[in-house]
PDB file of C-alpha atoms in Angstrom:
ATOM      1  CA  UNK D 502    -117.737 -71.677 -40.707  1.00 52.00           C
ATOM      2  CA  UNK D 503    -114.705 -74.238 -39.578  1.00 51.00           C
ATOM      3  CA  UNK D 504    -113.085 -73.445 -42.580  1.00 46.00           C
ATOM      4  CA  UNK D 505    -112.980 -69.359 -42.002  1.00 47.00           C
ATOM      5  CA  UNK D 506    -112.217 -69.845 -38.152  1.00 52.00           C
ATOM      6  CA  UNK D 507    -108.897 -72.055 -39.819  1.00 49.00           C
ATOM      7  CA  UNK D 508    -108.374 -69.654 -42.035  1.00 49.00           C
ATOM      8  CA  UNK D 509    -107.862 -66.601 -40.012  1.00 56.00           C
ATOM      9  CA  UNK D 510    -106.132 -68.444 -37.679  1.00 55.00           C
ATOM     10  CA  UNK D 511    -103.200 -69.421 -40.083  1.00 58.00           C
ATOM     11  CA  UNK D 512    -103.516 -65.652 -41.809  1.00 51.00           C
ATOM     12  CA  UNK D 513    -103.175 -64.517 -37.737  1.00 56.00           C
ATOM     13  CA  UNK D 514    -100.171 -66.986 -37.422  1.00 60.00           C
ATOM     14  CA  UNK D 515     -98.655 -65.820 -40.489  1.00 51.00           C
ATOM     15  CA  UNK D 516     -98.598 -61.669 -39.063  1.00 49.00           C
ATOM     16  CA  UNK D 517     -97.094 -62.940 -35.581  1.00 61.00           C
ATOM     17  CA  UNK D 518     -93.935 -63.852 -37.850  1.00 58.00           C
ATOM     18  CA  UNK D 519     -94.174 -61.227 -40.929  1.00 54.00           C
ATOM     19  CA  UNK D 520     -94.786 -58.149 -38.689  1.00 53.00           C
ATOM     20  CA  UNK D 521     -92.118 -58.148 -36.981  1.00 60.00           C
ATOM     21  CA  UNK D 522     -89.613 -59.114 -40.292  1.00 56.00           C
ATOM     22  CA  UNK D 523     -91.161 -55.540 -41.805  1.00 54.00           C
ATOM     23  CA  UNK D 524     -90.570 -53.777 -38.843  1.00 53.00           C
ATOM     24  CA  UNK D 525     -86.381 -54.895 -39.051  1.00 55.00           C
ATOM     25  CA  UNK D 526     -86.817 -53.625 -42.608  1.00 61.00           C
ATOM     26  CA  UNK D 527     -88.672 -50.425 -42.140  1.00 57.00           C
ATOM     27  CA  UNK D 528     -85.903 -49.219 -39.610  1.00 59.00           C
ATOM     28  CA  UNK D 529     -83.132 -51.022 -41.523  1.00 56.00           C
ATOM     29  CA  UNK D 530     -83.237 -48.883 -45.357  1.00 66.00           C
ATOM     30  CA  UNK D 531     -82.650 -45.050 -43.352  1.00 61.00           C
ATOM     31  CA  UNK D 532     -80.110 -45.991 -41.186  1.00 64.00           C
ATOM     32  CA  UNK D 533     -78.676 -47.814 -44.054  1.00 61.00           C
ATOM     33  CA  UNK D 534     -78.944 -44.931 -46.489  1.00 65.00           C
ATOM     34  CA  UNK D 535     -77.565 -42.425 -43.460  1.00 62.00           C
ATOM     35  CA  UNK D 536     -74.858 -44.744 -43.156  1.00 60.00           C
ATOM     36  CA  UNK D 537     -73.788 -44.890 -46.969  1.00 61.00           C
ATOM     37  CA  UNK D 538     -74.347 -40.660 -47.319  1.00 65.00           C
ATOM     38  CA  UNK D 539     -71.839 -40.638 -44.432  1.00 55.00           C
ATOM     39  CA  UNK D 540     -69.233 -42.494 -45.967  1.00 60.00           C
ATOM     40  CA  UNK D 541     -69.341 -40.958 -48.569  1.00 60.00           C
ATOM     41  CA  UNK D 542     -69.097 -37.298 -47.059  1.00 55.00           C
ATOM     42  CA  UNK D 543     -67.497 -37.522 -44.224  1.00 50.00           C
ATOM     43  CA  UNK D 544     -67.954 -33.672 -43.440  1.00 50.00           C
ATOM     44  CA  UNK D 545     -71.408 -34.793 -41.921  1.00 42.00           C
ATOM     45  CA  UNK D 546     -69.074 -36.012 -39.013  1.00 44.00           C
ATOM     46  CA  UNK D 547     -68.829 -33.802 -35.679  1.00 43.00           C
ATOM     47  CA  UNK D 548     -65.355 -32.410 -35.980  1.00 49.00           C
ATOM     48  CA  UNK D 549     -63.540 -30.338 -33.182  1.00 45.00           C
ATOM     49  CA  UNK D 550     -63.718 -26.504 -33.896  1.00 46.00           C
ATOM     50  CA  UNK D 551     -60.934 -24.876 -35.127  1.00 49.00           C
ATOM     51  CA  UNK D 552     -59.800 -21.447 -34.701  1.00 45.00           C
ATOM     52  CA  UNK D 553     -56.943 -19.404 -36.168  1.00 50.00           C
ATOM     53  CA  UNK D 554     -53.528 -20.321 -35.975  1.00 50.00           C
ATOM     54  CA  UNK D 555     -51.820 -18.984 -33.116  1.00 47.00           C
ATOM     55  CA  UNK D 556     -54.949 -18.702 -31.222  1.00 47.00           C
ATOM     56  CA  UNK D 557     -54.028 -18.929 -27.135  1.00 53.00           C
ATOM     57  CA  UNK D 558     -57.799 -18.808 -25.512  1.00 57.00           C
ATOM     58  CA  UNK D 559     -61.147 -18.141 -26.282  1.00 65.00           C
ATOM     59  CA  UNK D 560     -62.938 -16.285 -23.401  1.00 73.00           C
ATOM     60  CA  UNK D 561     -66.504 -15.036 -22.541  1.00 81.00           C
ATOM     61  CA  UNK D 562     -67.428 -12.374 -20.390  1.00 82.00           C
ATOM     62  CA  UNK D 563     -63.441 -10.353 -20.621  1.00 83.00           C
ATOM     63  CA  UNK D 564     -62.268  -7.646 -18.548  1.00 88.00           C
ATOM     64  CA  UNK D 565     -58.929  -6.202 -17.840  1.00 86.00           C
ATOM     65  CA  UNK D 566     -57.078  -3.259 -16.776  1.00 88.00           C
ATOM     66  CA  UNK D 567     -53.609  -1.614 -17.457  1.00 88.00           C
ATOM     67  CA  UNK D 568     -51.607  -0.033 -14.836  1.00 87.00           C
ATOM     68  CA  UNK D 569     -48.816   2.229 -15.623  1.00 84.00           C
ATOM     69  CA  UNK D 570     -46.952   3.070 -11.727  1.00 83.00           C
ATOM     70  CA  UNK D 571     -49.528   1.885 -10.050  1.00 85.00           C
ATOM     71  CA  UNK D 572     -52.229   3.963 -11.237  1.00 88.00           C
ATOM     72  CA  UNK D 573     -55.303   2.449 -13.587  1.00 91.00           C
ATOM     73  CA  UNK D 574     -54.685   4.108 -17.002  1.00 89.00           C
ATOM     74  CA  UNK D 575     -57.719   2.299 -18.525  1.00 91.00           C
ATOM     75  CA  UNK D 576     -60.052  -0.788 -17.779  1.00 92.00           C
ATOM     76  CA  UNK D 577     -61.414  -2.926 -20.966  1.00 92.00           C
ATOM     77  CA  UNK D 578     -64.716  -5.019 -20.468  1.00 92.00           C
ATOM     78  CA  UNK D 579     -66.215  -7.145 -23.411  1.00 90.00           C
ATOM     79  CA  UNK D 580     -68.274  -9.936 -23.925  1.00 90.00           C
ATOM     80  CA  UNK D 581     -65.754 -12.383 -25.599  1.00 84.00           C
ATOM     81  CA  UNK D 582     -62.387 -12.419 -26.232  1.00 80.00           C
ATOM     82  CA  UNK D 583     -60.295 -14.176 -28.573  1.00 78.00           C
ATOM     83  CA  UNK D 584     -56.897 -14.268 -27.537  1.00 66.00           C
ATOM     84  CA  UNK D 585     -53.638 -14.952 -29.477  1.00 63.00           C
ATOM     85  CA  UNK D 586     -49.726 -16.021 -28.564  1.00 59.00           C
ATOM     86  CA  UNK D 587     -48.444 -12.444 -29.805  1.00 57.00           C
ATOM     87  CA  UNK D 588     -50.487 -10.691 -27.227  1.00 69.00           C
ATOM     88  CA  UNK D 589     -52.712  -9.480 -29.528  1.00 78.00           C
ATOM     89  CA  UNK D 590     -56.597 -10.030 -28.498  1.00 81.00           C
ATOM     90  CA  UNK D 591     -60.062  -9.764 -30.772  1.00 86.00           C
ATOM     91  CA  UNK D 592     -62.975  -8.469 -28.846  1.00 88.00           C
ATOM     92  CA  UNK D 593     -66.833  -8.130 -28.665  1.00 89.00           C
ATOM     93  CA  UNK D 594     -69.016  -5.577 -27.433  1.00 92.00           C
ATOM     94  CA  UNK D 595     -66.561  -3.730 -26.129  1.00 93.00           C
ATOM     95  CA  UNK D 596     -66.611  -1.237 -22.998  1.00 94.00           C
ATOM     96  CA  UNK D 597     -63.195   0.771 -22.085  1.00 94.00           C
ATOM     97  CA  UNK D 598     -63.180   3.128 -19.440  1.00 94.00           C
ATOM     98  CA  UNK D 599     -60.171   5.402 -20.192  1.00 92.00           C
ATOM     99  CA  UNK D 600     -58.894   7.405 -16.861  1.00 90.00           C
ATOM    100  CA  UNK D 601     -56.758  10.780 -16.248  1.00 83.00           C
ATOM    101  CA  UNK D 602     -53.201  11.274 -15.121  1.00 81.00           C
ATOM    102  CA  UNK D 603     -54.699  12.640 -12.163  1.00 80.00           C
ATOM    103  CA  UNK D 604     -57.788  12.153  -9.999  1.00 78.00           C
ATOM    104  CA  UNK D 605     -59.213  15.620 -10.944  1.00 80.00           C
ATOM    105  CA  UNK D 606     -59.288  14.389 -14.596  1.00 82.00           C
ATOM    106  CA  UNK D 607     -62.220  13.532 -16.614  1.00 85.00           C
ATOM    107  CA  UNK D 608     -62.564   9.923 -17.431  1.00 90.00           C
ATOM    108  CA  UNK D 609     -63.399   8.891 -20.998  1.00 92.00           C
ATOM    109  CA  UNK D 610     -65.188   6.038 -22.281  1.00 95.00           C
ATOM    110  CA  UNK D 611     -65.556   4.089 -26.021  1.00 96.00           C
ATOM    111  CA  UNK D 612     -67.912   1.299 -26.665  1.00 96.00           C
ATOM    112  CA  UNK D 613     -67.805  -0.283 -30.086  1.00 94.00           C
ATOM    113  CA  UNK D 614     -69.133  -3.785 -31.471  1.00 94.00           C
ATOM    114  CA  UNK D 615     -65.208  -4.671 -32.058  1.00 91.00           C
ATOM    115  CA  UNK D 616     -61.939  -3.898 -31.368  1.00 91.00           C
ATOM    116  CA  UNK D 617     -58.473  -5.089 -31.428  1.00 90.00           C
ATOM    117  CA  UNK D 618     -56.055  -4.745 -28.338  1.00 88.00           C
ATOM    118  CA  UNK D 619     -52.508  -5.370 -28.713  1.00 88.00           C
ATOM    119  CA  UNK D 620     -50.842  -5.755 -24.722  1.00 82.00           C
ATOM    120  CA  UNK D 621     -47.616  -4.833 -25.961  1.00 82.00           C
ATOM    121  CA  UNK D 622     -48.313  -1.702 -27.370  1.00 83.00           C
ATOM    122  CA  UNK D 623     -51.399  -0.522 -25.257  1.00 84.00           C
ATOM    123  CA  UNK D 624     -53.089   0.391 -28.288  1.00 90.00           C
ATOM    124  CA  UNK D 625     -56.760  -0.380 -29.121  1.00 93.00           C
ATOM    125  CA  UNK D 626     -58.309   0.102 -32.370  1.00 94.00           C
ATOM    126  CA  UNK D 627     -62.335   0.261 -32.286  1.00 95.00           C
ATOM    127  CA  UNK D 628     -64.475  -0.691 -35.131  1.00 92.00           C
ATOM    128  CA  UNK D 629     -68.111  -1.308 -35.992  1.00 93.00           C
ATOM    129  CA  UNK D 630     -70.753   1.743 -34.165  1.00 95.00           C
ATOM    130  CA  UNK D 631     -67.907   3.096 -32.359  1.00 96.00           C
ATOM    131  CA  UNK D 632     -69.135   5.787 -29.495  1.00 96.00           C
ATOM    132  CA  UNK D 633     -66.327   8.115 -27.803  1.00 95.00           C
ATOM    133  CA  UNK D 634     -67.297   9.939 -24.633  1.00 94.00           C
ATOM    134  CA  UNK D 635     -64.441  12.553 -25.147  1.00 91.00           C
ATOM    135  CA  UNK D 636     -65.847  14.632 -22.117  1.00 87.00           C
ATOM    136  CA  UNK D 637     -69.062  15.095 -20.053  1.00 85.00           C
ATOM    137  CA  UNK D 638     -70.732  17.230 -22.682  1.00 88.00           C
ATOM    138  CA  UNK D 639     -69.454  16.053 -26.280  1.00 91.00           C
ATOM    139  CA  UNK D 640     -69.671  12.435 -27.660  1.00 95.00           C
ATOM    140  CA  UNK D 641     -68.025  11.180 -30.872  1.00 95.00           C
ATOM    141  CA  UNK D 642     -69.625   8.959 -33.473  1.00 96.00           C
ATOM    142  CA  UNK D 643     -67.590   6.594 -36.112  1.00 95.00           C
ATOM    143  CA  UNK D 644     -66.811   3.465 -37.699  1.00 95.00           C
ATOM    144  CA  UNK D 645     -63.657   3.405 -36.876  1.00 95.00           C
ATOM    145  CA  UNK D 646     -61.311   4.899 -34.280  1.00 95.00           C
ATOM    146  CA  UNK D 647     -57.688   3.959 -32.350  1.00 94.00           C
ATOM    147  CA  UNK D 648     -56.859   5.178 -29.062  1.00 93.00           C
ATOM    148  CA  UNK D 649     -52.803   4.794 -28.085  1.00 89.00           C
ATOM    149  CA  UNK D 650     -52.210   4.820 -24.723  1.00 85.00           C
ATOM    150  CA  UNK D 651     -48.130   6.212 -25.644  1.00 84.00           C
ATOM    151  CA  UNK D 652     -49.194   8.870 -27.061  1.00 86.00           C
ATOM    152  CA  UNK D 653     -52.295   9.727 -25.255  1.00 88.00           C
ATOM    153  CA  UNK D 654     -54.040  10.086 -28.509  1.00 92.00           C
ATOM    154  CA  UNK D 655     -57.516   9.252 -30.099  1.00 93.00           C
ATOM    155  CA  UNK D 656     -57.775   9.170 -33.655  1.00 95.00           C
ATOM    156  CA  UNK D 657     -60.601   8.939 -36.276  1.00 94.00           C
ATOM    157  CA  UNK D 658     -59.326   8.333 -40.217  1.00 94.00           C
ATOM    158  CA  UNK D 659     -63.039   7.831 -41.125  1.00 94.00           C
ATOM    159  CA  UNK D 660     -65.875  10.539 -41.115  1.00 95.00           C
ATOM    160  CA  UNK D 661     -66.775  10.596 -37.518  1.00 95.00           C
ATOM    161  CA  UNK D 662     -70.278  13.227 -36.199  1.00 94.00           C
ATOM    162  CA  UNK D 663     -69.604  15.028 -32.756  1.00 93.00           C
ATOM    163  CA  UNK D 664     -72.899  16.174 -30.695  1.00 92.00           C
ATOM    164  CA  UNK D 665     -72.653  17.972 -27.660  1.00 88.00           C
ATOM    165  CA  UNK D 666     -76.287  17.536 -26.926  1.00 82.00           C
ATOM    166  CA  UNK D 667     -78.751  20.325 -26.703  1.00 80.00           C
ATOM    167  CA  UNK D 668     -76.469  22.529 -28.437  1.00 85.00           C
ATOM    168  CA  UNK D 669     -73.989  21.617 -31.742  1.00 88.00           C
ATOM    169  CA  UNK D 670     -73.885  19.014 -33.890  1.00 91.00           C
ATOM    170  CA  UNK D 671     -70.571  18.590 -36.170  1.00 92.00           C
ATOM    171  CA  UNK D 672     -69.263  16.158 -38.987  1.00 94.00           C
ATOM    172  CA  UNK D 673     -65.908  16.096 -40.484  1.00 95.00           C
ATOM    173  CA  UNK D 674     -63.455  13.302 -41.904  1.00 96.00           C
ATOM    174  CA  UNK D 675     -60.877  12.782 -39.551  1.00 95.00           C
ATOM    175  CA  UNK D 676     -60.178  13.322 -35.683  1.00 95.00           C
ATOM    176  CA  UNK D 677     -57.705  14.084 -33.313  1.00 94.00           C
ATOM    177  CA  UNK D 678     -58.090  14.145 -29.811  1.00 93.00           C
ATOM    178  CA  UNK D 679     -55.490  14.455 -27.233  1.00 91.00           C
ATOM    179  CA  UNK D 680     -56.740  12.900 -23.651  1.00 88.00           C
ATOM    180  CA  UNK D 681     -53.744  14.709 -21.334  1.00 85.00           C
ATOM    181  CA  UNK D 682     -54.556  17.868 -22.843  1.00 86.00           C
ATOM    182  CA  UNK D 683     -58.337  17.675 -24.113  1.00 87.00           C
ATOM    183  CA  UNK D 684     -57.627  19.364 -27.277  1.00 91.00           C
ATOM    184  CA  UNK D 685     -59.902  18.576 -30.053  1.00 91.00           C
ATOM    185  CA  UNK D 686     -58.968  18.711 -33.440  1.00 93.00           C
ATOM    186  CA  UNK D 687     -60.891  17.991 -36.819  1.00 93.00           C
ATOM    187  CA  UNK D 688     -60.019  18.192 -40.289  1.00 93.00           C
ATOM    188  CA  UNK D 689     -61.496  17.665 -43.815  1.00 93.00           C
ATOM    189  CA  UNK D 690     -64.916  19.407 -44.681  1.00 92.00           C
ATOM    190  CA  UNK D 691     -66.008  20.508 -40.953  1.00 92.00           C
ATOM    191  CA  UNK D 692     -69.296  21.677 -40.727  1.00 91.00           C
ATOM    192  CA  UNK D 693     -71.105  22.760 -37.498  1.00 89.00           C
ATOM    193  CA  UNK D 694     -74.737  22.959 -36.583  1.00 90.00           C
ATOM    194  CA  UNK D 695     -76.645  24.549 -33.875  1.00 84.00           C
ATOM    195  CA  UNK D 696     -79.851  25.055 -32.399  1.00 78.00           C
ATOM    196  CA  UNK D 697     -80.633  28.037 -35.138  1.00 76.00           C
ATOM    197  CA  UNK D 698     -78.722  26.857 -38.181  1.00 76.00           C
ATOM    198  CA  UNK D 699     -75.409  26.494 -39.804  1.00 74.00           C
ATOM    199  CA  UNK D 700     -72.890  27.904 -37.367  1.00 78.00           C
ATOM    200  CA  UNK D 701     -69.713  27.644 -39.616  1.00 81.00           C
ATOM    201  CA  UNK D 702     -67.536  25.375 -42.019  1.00 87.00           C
ATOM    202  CA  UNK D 703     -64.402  24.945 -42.133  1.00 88.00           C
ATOM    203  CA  UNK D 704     -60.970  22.066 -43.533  1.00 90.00           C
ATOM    204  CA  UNK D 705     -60.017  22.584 -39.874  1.00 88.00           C
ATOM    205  CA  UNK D 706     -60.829  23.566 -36.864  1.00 87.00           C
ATOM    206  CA  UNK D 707     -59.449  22.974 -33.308  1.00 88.00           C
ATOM    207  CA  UNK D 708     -61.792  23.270 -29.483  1.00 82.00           C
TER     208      UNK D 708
END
């Protein structure tokens, strides 16, 4: 019975110092092995982030508006902008209110996923689910559209579908529409539905 109770007691003596030896080694081999997989590819390293040359701010939550003699030609809201030396800006989930010569005119707005807005110029070019609320009752549908404040101009060079709800539907592949004026023009394989069928079709027709 002596001899067991001795026995333990060195085995017991023996842990105290092993356990804590394994321990060292048990934590030791991954942060080894992490440190030898990062020296040898460094990309695991945080690096800053880069963006495109020329790049002048990154911004979330944008919103700006033009003024042309002191009157508010059109106001832009997104949710990010990406801004760059030449003026030229890359936005998200974009909102632009687009307003009349004169306080009796209609205001027009566009919402698109994208768009890209050049200061200089005033123009913005709308891509991705673009929506153009041309006037109260008719609303334009495209992938891709460009407004120009000079010219006072929107333009569609991709199929676009017009809906003046409750009443016509339309397709065709290109659009013209003039904001001063509010004349509509489309072109390339019109065709026009209403409530009770086709209505007409056309390579042109201007509202």
């Amino acid at each position: 019975m002596a001899l067991k109770q001795l026995f333990t007691h060195r085995v017991i003596r023996v842990l105290r110092y092993v356990l804590p030896v394994v321990v060292l080694i048990l934590i030791a081999i991954p942060t080894w092995n992490y440190w030898v997989r990062l020296k040898q590819n460094p990309r695991i390293a945080l690096r800053p982030r880069q963006f495109p040359k020329g790049t002048a701010m990154l911004t979330e939550g944008f919103t700006e508006s033009r003024t042309e003699g002191g009157r508010t030609v059109f106001t832009i809201h997104a949710k990010s902008q990406l801004g760059f030396t030449d003026k030229k800006n890359m936005l998200q989930d974009v909102d632009v209110t687009i307003y009349g010569d004169k306080d009796s005119d209609p205001t027009r707005t566009i919402r698109s996923k994208q768009c890209a807005y050049d200061e200089s110029s005033g123009e913005i070019h709308f891509t991705h689910d673009v929506q153009a609320q041309l006037n109260p009752d008719t609303v334009a549908y495209s992938e891709e559209l460009i407004y120009n404040r000079g010219s006072h101009v929107i333009v569609s060079n991709t199929p676009i579908r017009i809906e003046r709800p409750g009443d016509i539907t339309g397709w065709a592949n290109t659009l013209e529409y003039a904001t001063d004026s509010g004349l509509l023009k489309l072109n390339g394989a019109v065709k026009m539905l209403g409530n009770e069928g086709l209505v007409f079709e056309s390579d042109a027709v201007v509202f």
